[in-house]
Amino acid sequence: MKAHPARKYASSTDVARLAGVSQSAVSRTFTPGASVSAATRAKVLQAASALEYQPSIIPQIMLSGKSKLIAVVLGGLGNPYYAEFLQELAQQLEPRGYKMIVLYAQSDYGFEVLAAQLASYRVDAIISALAVLSSTSASELTAFKIPIITFNSDERSPWIVSISANNRHASAQMAQHLLARGAKRFAFLCGPVDSPASQHRLAGFRTALQQAGVEQLIVLQADHFTYESGFETTKQCFVEAGKPDAIYCANDVLAMGAMDALRFSLGLNVPKDVLVAGFDDIPEASWLSYDLTTITQPPVLLVKTALRVLEKMLAQPGQKQLSVTLKGELVERSSTNRSSSRKA
Amino acid sequence: MKAHPARKYASSTDVARLAGVSQSAVSRTFTPGASVSAATRAKVLQAASALEYQPSIIPQIMLSGKSKLIAVVLGGLGNPYYAEFLQELAQQLEPRGYKMIVLYAQSDYGFEVLAAQLASYRVDAIISALAVLSSTSASELTAFKIPIITFNSDERSPWIVSISANNRHASAQMAQHLLARGAKRFAFLCGPVDSPASQHRLAGFRTALQQAGVEQLIVLQADHFTYESGFETTKQCFVEAGKPDAIYCANDVLAMGAMDALRFSLGLNVPKDVLVAGFDDIPEASWLSYDLTTITQPPVLLVKTALRVLEKMLAQPGQKQLSVTLKGELVERSSTNRSSSRKA
DNA sequence: TTGAAAGCGATACCAC
DNA sequence: GTGGTATCGCTTTCAA
């Protein structure tokens, strides 16, 4: 059986021919606010529906150079926060008429190759959940002259704006919270070494503890921001590191891995034996089996901020924009509350 | 301060002018396998890099009608399975040179509007995690003549192919598993009424129970596929429905909500008092605080299958394709194992 | 190997 | 209100 030829879309010229009008008339019929007589409009619409005419946006992209496409780069693997973020982005982008091209990447290595591909689609901007890590990456990306919004990055340029959580401040708050809950020996469970967010959270936590007179801080190092990594790192390092009674984790997924290692592998009770806290406030954090104290970083707010910055960048390309810091707030749940009546 | 004009990309004509060659020569330089002399090529490449030339894919789309864009429609809200699916899709689509346009939609209502927008970008296909529910939707979508792949839908047409889990068979297996574990009074926690997947799972479960001589099945009805909905429905309906000793849930997220309602709201132990099982095998299902028995539906396999079907559809547009059923398998964990040594 | 020219499908501007 | 025409940036075909 012979393969069909690829589907051929009807063009405005086809519609014009069938309707017995000019191609311009067809274009006007589909342009809101353009002047067409009712008679012409009717003829056009009928012909259009007969041919299943679907106007193409492609020629407009060619003329205008604007595609109404926003590229979204996600750094995959296991953080539900990304899913929330993506969905929120979709919802806020939709009414503005943008569509999202979504890509996954493991690290900012090779980001330039990605950017080149995206440039060939003439995307209007790139929003990257992946941090731009090196100044090499940053300058290569800058060459594309595409507005880039990134999160928790230290690098920036007129074309790269970073939006960050108030990692240091919120982590200081967390230190105070844990101190107030009676913790004495603290641990911080880091994410991958190249994560600026993780480092800033550690720094803020450490500083606040020092200011409260606590000099010692056990630092556990997870390889990935995953449950499994949180679990294994906690299981292997907890005892030899000297049994802290409070663990603050670089994000929620790590914290849940840590909690389960404590409970099911080390036979400890959370929060009775050890307090555990995280960062992000993913939906799973409020699931009662974890009920994790954490720092909220509402995706709605994050996206709203990102789009506000984006609009400015699109209005004034190449203009230096200020970096933005969001304020995350501590959400107290039973993972750090010994007096809670919660069963486990 | 005056706003800059929008970024203007260099065109092949610009490069040609600077290099002192024809525009065709530039095009050939960037077309693998085209015949250009080394000298010309060198001149072109130098000029291109000076102008930061990035070939546009847009004119090709216009000429060929193929955009190398695949639209992915997700039905939002709280099912981590979507995130896994999306990531896997990204990874398998990338080496084939496709980019994804991602959209969220609440239901297949308004799907045609979405499809129209996607058609205007000349997407090559649509992959929809959302089920196509009504035959009205189906026929309207068919009019676009865009290959559509959907999941767990009953509707189909030459342009719409559905890929389904073996919902009935796997659910029958689950019934046998729960019977073998000693359950006597069964409940099924449904998802939204308009979900075909949920209905097929219920049907398979009920039939298998009947074949085993169990006539009674309590059916609980959740409004959404969310943790919260699973929690509330279980909490409110469990007792009045007559205390089952095994609950099979239409998906994992519901199951986790159910587990927590049993534990923290009703004071029951899982699995000692009640066995709980789900469907999907999301990553959270293997987190030890839940350790949920469920049916795997590996995203890798799902995506691999989807793309195999897609390739056929693209090769033979409008040709009737066979629907596909995947085989999911039961994964037994401690949520249905009373003798497990797991602590909680 | 090279350059000139046609063509894709829309919008915008121009006379009429 | 209408139709003709230029235009965007490529790939492809055809002559040289």
mmCIF file with all atom_site columns, N, CA and C in Angstrom, chain B residues 164-210:
data_model
loop_
_atom_site.group_PDB
_atom_site.id
_atom_site.type_symbol
_atom_site.label_atom_id
_atom_site.label_alt_id
_atom_site.label_comp_id
_atom_site.label_asym_id
_atom_site.label_entity_id
_atom_site.label_seq_id
_atom_site.pdbx_PDB_ins_code
_atom_site.Cartn_x
_atom_site.Cartn_y
_atom_site.Cartn_z
_atom_site.occupancy
_atom_site.B_iso_or_equiv
_atom_site.pdbx_formal_charge
_atom_site.auth_seq_id
_atom_site.auth_comp_id
_atom_site.auth_asym_id
_atom_site.auth_atom_id
_atom_site.pdbx_PDB_model_num
ATOM 1   N N  . SER B 1 164 ? -3.084  2.308   25.403 1.00 0.00 ? 164 SER B N  1
ATOM 2   C CA . SER B 1 164 ? -3.674  2.065   26.716 1.00 0.00 ? 164 SER B CA 1
ATOM 3   C C  . SER B 1 164 ? -2.837  1.111   27.536 1.00 0.00 ? 164 SER B C  1
ATOM 4   N N  . ALA B 1 165 ? -2.951  1.260   28.825 1.00 0.00 ? 165 ALA B N  1
ATOM 5   C CA . ALA B 1 165 ? -2.412  0.253   29.720 1.00 0.00 ? 165 ALA B CA 1
ATOM 6   C C  . ALA B 1 165 ? -3.354  -0.946  29.673 1.00 0.00 ? 165 ALA B C  1
ATOM 7   N N  . ASN B 1 166 ? -2.874  -2.088  30.071 1.00 0.00 ? 166 ASN B N  1
ATOM 8   C CA . ASN B 1 166 ? -3.768  -3.240  30.149 1.00 0.00 ? 166 ASN B CA 1
ATOM 9   C C  . ASN B 1 166 ? -4.571  -3.137  31.442 1.00 0.00 ? 166 ASN B C  1
ATOM 10  N N  . ASN B 1 167 ? -5.401  -2.081  31.473 1.00 0.00 ? 167 ASN B N  1
ATOM 11  C CA . ASN B 1 167 ? -6.106  -1.742  32.710 1.00 0.00 ? 167 ASN B CA 1
ATOM 12  C C  . ASN B 1 167 ? -6.902  -2.900  33.296 1.00 0.00 ? 167 ASN B C  1
ATOM 13  N N  . ARG B 1 168 ? -7.660  -3.580  32.434 1.00 0.00 ? 168 ARG B N  1
ATOM 14  C CA . ARG B 1 168 ? -8.518  -4.661  32.934 1.00 0.00 ? 168 ARG B CA 1
ATOM 15  C C  . ARG B 1 168 ? -7.693  -5.836  33.453 1.00 0.00 ? 168 ARG B C  1
ATOM 16  N N  . HIS B 1 169 ? -6.745  -6.242  32.652 1.00 0.00 ? 169 HIS B N  1
ATOM 17  C CA . HIS B 1 169 ? -5.967  -7.419  33.037 1.00 0.00 ? 169 HIS B CA 1
ATOM 18  C C  . HIS B 1 169 ? -5.147  -7.166  34.297 1.00 0.00 ? 169 HIS B C  1
ATOM 19  N N  . ALA B 1 170 ? -4.472  -6.022  34.328 1.00 0.00 ? 170 ALA B N  1
ATOM 20  C CA . ALA B 1 170 ? -3.641  -5.726  35.497 1.00 0.00 ? 170 ALA B CA 1
ATOM 21  C C  . ALA B 1 170 ? -4.490  -5.601  36.753 1.00 0.00 ? 170 ALA B C  1
ATOM 22  N N  . SER B 1 171 ? -5.689  -5.058  36.591 1.00 0.00 ? 171 SER B N  1
ATOM 23  C CA . SER B 1 171 ? -6.564  -4.894  37.752 1.00 0.00 ? 171 SER B CA 1
ATOM 24  C C  . SER B 1 171 ? -7.075  -6.241  38.243 1.00 0.00 ? 171 SER B C  1
ATOM 25  N N  . ALA B 1 172 ? -7.247  -7.156  37.304 1.00 0.00 ? 172 ALA B N  1
ATOM 26  C CA . ALA B 1 172 ? -7.638  -8.513  37.688 1.00 0.00 ? 172 ALA B CA 1
ATOM 27  C C  . ALA B 1 172 ? -6.518  -9.162  38.496 1.00 0.00 ? 172 ALA B C  1
ATOM 28  N N  . GLN B 1 173 ? -5.307  -8.959  38.033 1.00 0.00 ? 173 GLN B N  1
ATOM 29  C CA . GLN B 1 173 ? -4.151  -9.474  38.778 1.00 0.00 ? 173 GLN B CA 1
ATOM 30  C C  . GLN B 1 173 ? -4.126  -8.903  40.189 1.00 0.00 ? 173 GLN B C  1
ATOM 31  N N  . MET B 1 174 ? -4.430  -7.626  40.265 1.00 0.00 ? 174 MET B N  1
ATOM 32  C CA . MET B 1 174 ? -4.417  -6.966  41.562 1.00 0.00 ? 174 MET B CA 1
ATOM 33  C C  . MET B 1 174 ? -5.468  -7.587  42.486 1.00 0.00 ? 174 MET B C  1
ATOM 34  N N  . ALA B 1 175 ? -6.635  -7.898  41.923 1.00 0.00 ? 175 ALA B N  1
ATOM 35  C CA . ALA B 1 175 ? -7.682  -8.533  42.715 1.00 0.00 ? 175 ALA B CA 1
ATOM 36  C C  . ALA B 1 175 ? -7.168  -9.866  43.269 1.00 0.00 ? 175 ALA B C  1
ATOM 37  N N  . GLN B 1 176 ? -6.518  -10.619 42.401 1.00 0.00 ? 176 GLN B N  1
ATOM 38  C CA . GLN B 1 176 ? -5.998  -11.918 42.847 1.00 0.00 ? 176 GLN B CA 1
ATOM 39  C C  . GLN B 1 176 ? -4.934  -11.744 43.927 1.00 0.00 ? 176 GLN B C  1
ATOM 40  N N  . HIS B 1 177 ? -4.101  -10.755 43.731 1.00 0.00 ? 177 HIS B N  1
ATOM 41  C CA . HIS B 1 177 ? -3.059  -10.496 44.717 1.00 0.00 ? 177 HIS B CA 1
ATOM 42  C C  . HIS B 1 177 ? -3.667  -10.175 46.084 1.00 0.00 ? 177 HIS B C  1
ATOM 43  N N  . LEU B 1 178 ? -4.676  -9.314  46.089 1.00 0.00 ? 178 LEU B N  1
ATOM 44  C CA . LEU B 1 178 ? -5.285  -8.911  47.363 1.00 0.00 ? 178 LEU B CA 1
ATOM 45  C C  . LEU B 1 178 ? -6.027  -10.081 48.003 1.00 0.00 ? 178 LEU B C  1
ATOM 46  N N  . LEU B 1 179 ? -6.664  -10.896 47.175 1.00 0.00 ? 179 LEU B N  1
ATOM 47  C CA . LEU B 1 179 ? -7.323  -12.103 47.693 1.00 0.00 ? 179 LEU B CA 1
ATOM 48  C C  . LEU B 1 179 ? -6.291  -13.017 48.345 1.00 0.00 ? 179 LEU B C  1
ATOM 49  N N  . ALA B 1 180 ? -5.186  -13.177 47.654 1.00 0.00 ? 180 ALA B N  1
ATOM 50  C CA . ALA B 1 180 ? -4.128  -14.050 48.167 1.00 0.00 ? 180 ALA B CA 1
ATOM 51  C C  . ALA B 1 180 ? -3.563  -13.534 49.486 1.00 0.00 ? 180 ALA B C  1
ATOM 52  N N  . ARG B 1 181 ? -3.630  -12.238 49.659 1.00 0.00 ? 181 ARG B N  1
ATOM 53  C CA . ARG B 1 181 ? -3.132  -11.636 50.898 1.00 0.00 ? 181 ARG B CA 1
ATOM 54  C C  . ARG B 1 181 ? -4.183  -11.654 51.995 1.00 0.00 ? 181 ARG B C  1
ATOM 55  N N  . GLY B 1 182 ? -5.307  -12.289 51.701 1.00 0.00 ? 182 GLY B N  1
ATOM 56  C CA . GLY B 1 182 ? -6.301  -12.503 52.747 1.00 0.00 ? 182 GLY B CA 1
ATOM 57  C C  . GLY B 1 182 ? -7.389  -11.464 52.858 1.00 0.00 ? 182 GLY B C  1
ATOM 58  N N  . ALA B 1 183 ? -7.487  -10.560 51.889 1.00 0.00 ? 183 ALA B N  1
ATOM 59  C CA . ALA B 1 183 ? -8.530  -9.532  51.969 1.00 0.00 ? 183 ALA B CA 1
ATOM 60  C C  . ALA B 1 183 ? -9.908  -10.163 51.767 1.00 0.00 ? 183 ALA B C  1
ATOM 61  N N  . LYS B 1 184 ? -10.895 -9.591  52.465 1.00 0.00 ? 184 LYS B N  1
ATOM 62  C CA . LYS B 1 184 ? -12.261 -10.122 52.368 1.00 0.00 ? 184 LYS B CA 1
ATOM 63  C C  . LYS B 1 184 ? -13.251 -9.064  51.864 1.00 0.00 ? 184 LYS B C  1
ATOM 64  N N  . ARG B 1 185 ? -13.112 -7.872  52.369 1.00 0.00 ? 185 ARG B N  1
ATOM 65  C CA . ARG B 1 185 ? -14.042 -6.792  51.980 1.00 0.00 ? 185 ARG B CA 1
ATOM 66  C C  . ARG B 1 185 ? -13.278 -5.752  51.165 1.00 0.00 ? 185 ARG B C  1
ATOM 67  N N  . PHE B 1 186 ? -13.674 -5.598  49.916 1.00 0.00 ? 186 PHE B N  1
ATOM 68  C CA . PHE B 1 186 ? -12.894 -4.785  48.982 1.00 0.00 ? 186 PHE B CA 1
ATOM 69  C C  . PHE B 1 186 ? -13.526 -3.438  48.670 1.00 0.00 ? 186 PHE B C  1
ATOM 70  N N  . ALA B 1 187 ? -12.652 -2.461  48.446 1.00 0.00 ? 187 ALA B N  1
ATOM 71  C CA . ALA B 1 187 ? -13.135 -1.166  47.954 1.00 0.00 ? 187 ALA B CA 1
ATOM 72  C C  . ALA B 1 187 ? -12.303 -0.764  46.753 1.00 0.00 ? 187 ALA B C  1
ATOM 73  N N  . PHE B 1 188 ? -12.929 -0.008  45.859 1.00 0.00 ? 188 PHE B N  1
ATOM 74  C CA . PHE B 1 188 ? -12.191 0.594   44.750 1.00 0.00 ? 188 PHE B CA 1
ATOM 75  C C  . PHE B 1 188 ? -12.372 2.096   44.845 1.00 0.00 ? 188 PHE B C  1
ATOM 76  N N  . LEU B 1 189 ? -11.252 2.802   44.826 1.00 0.00 ? 189 LEU B N  1
ATOM 77  C CA . LEU B 1 189 ? -11.321 4.263   44.884 1.00 0.00 ? 189 LEU B CA 1
ATOM 78  C C  . LEU B 1 189 ? -11.162 4.814   43.474 1.00 0.00 ? 189 LEU B C  1
ATOM 79  N N  . CYS B 1 190 ? -12.292 5.267   42.911 1.00 0.00 ? 190 CYS B N  1
ATOM 80  C CA . CYS B 1 190 ? -12.319 5.776   41.539 1.00 0.00 ? 190 CYS B CA 1
ATOM 81  C C  . CYS B 1 190 ? -11.696 7.153   41.426 1.00 0.00 ? 190 CYS B C  1
ATOM 82  N N  . GLY B 1 191 ? -11.211 7.449   40.229 1.00 0.00 ? 191 GLY B N  1
ATOM 83  C CA . GLY B 1 191 ? -10.870 8.827   39.892 1.00 0.00 ? 191 GLY B CA 1
ATOM 84  C C  . GLY B 1 191 ? -12.111 9.518   39.351 1.00 0.00 ? 191 GLY B C  1
ATOM 85  N N  . PRO B 1 192 ? -11.921 10.678  38.742 1.00 0.00 ? 192 PRO B N  1
ATOM 86  C CA . PRO B 1 192 ? -13.049 11.423  38.164 1.00 0.00 ? 192 PRO B CA 1
ATOM 87  C C  . PRO B 1 192 ? -13.889 10.531  37.265 1.00 0.00 ? 192 PRO B C  1
ATOM 88  N N  . VAL B 1 193 ? -15.184 10.731  37.278 1.00 0.00 ? 193 VAL B N  1
ATOM 89  C CA . VAL B 1 193 ? -16.099 9.855   36.544 1.00 0.00 ? 193 VAL B CA 1
ATOM 90  C C  . VAL B 1 193 ? -15.819 9.778   35.053 1.00 0.00 ? 193 VAL B C  1
ATOM 91  N N  . ASP B 1 194 ? -15.243 10.853  34.493 1.00 0.00 ? 194 ASP B N  1
ATOM 92  C CA . ASP B 1 194 ? -15.052 10.828  33.048 1.00 0.00 ? 194 ASP B CA 1
ATOM 93  C C  . ASP B 1 194 ? -13.704 10.224  32.631 1.00 0.00 ? 194 ASP B C  1
ATOM 94  N N  . SER B 1 195 ? -13.032 9.578   33.565 1.00 0.00 ? 195 SER B N  1
ATOM 95  C CA . SER B 1 195 ? -11.763 8.957   33.199 1.00 0.00 ? 195 SER B CA 1
ATOM 96  C C  . SER B 1 195 ? -11.953 7.516   32.745 1.00 0.00 ? 195 SER B C  1
ATOM 97  N N  . PRO B 1 196 ? -11.703 7.240   31.476 1.00 0.00 ? 196 PRO B N  1
ATOM 98  C CA . PRO B 1 196 ? -11.850 5.862   30.990 1.00 0.00 ? 196 PRO B CA 1
ATOM 99  C C  . PRO B 1 196 ? -10.900 4.916   31.715 1.00 0.00 ? 196 PRO B C  1
ATOM 100 N N  . ALA B 1 197 ? -9.683  5.388   32.012 1.00 0.00 ? 197 ALA B N  1
ATOM 101 C CA . ALA B 1 197 ? -8.729  4.524   32.698 1.00 0.00 ? 197 ALA B CA 1
ATOM 102 C C  . ALA B 1 197 ? -9.312  4.034   34.012 1.00 0.00 ? 197 ALA B C  1
ATOM 103 N N  . SER B 1 198 ? -9.865  4.965   34.765 1.00 0.00 ? 198 SER B N  1
ATOM 104 C CA . SER B 1 198 ? -10.443 4.619   36.052 1.00 0.00 ? 198 SER B CA 1
ATOM 105 C C  . SER B 1 198 ? -11.561 3.585   35.889 1.00 0.00 ? 198 SER B C  1
ATOM 106 N N  . GLN B 1 199 ? -12.383 3.798   34.886 1.00 0.00 ? 199 GLN B N  1
ATOM 107 C CA . GLN B 1 199 ? -13.504 2.880   34.680 1.00 0.00 ? 199 GLN B CA 1
ATOM 108 C C  . GLN B 1 199 ? -13.053 1.485   34.283 1.00 0.00 ? 199 GLN B C  1
ATOM 109 N N  . HIS B 1 200 ? -12.037 1.436   33.424 1.00 0.00 ? 200 HIS B N  1
ATOM 110 C CA . HIS B 1 200 ? -11.559 0.118   33.008 1.00 0.00 ? 200 HIS B CA 1
ATOM 111 C C  . HIS B 1 200 ? -10.906 -0.620  34.173 1.00 0.00 ? 200 HIS B C  1
ATOM 112 N N  . ARG B 1 201 ? -10.222 0.133   35.002 1.00 0.00 ? 201 ARG B N  1
ATOM 113 C CA . ARG B 1 201 ? -9.583  -0.509  36.157 1.00 0.00 ? 201 ARG B CA 1
ATOM 114 C C  . ARG B 1 201 ? -10.633 -1.053  37.118 1.00 0.00 ? 201 ARG B C  1
ATOM 115 N N  . LEU B 1 202 ? -11.668 -0.261  37.321 1.00 0.00 ? 202 LEU B N  1
ATOM 116 C CA . LEU B 1 202 ? -12.766 -0.735  38.165 1.00 0.00 ? 202 LEU B CA 1
ATOM 117 C C  . LEU B 1 202 ? -13.394 -1.991  37.569 1.00 0.00 ? 202 LEU B C  1
ATOM 118 N N  . ALA B 1 203 ? -13.656 -1.957  36.273 1.00 0.00 ? 203 ALA B N  1
ATOM 119 C CA . ALA B 1 203 ? -14.313 -3.084  35.621 1.00 0.00 ? 203 ALA B CA 1
ATOM 120 C C  . ALA B 1 203 ? -13.492 -4.367  35.763 1.00 0.00 ? 203 ALA B C  1
ATOM 121 N N  . GLY B 1 204 ? -12.207 -4.249  35.490 1.00 0.00 ? 204 GLY B N  1
ATOM 122 C CA . GLY B 1 204 ? -11.347 -5.424  35.585 1.00 0.00 ? 204 GLY B CA 1
ATOM 123 C C  . GLY B 1 204 ? -11.277 -5.964  37.000 1.00 0.00 ? 204 GLY B C  1
ATOM 124 N N  . PHE B 1 205 ? -11.230 -5.065  37.940 1.00 0.00 ? 205 PHE B N  1
ATOM 125 C CA . PHE B 1 205 ? -11.132 -5.447  39.344 1.00 0.00 ? 205 PHE B CA 1
ATOM 126 C C  . PHE B 1 205 ? -12.411 -6.160  39.782 1.00 0.00 ? 205 PHE B C  1
ATOM 127 N N  . ARG B 1 206 ? -13.540 -5.546  39.415 1.00 0.00 ? 206 ARG B N  1
ATOM 128 C CA . ARG B 1 206 ? -14.839 -6.103  39.818 1.00 0.00 ? 206 ARG B CA 1
ATOM 129 C C  . ARG B 1 206 ? -15.060 -7.493  39.221 1.00 0.00 ? 206 ARG B C  1
ATOM 130 N N  . THR B 1 207 ? -14.762 -7.597  37.946 1.00 0.00 ? 207 THR B N  1
ATOM 131 C CA . THR B 1 207 ? -14.967 -8.877  37.269 1.00 0.00 ? 207 THR B CA 1
ATOM 132 C C  . THR B 1 207 ? -14.149 -9.992  37.915 1.00 0.00 ? 207 THR B C  1
ATOM 133 N N  . ALA B 1 208 ? -12.889 -9.681  38.179 1.00 0.00 ? 208 ALA B N  1
ATOM 134 C CA . ALA B 1 208 ? -12.031 -10.714 38.773 1.00 0.00 ? 208 ALA B CA 1
ATOM 135 C C  . ALA B 1 208 ? -12.528 -11.108 40.158 1.00 0.00 ? 208 ALA B C  1
ATOM 136 N N  . LEU B 1 209 ? -13.022 -10.147 40.913 1.00 0.00 ? 209 LEU B N  1
ATOM 137 C CA . LEU B 1 209 ? -13.540 -10.464 42.247 1.00 0.00 ? 209 LEU B CA 1
ATOM 138 C C  . LEU B 1 209 ? -14.772 -11.359 42.134 1.00 0.00 ? 209 LEU B C  1
ATOM 139 N N  . GLN B 1 210 ? -15.623 -11.010 41.178 1.00 0.00 ? 210 GLN B N  1
ATOM 140 C CA . GLN B 1 210 ? -16.831 -11.812 40.998 1.00 0.00 ? 210 GLN B CA 1
ATOM 141 C C  . GLN B 1 210 ? -16.477 -13.245 40.625 1.00 0.00 ? 210 GLN B C  1
#
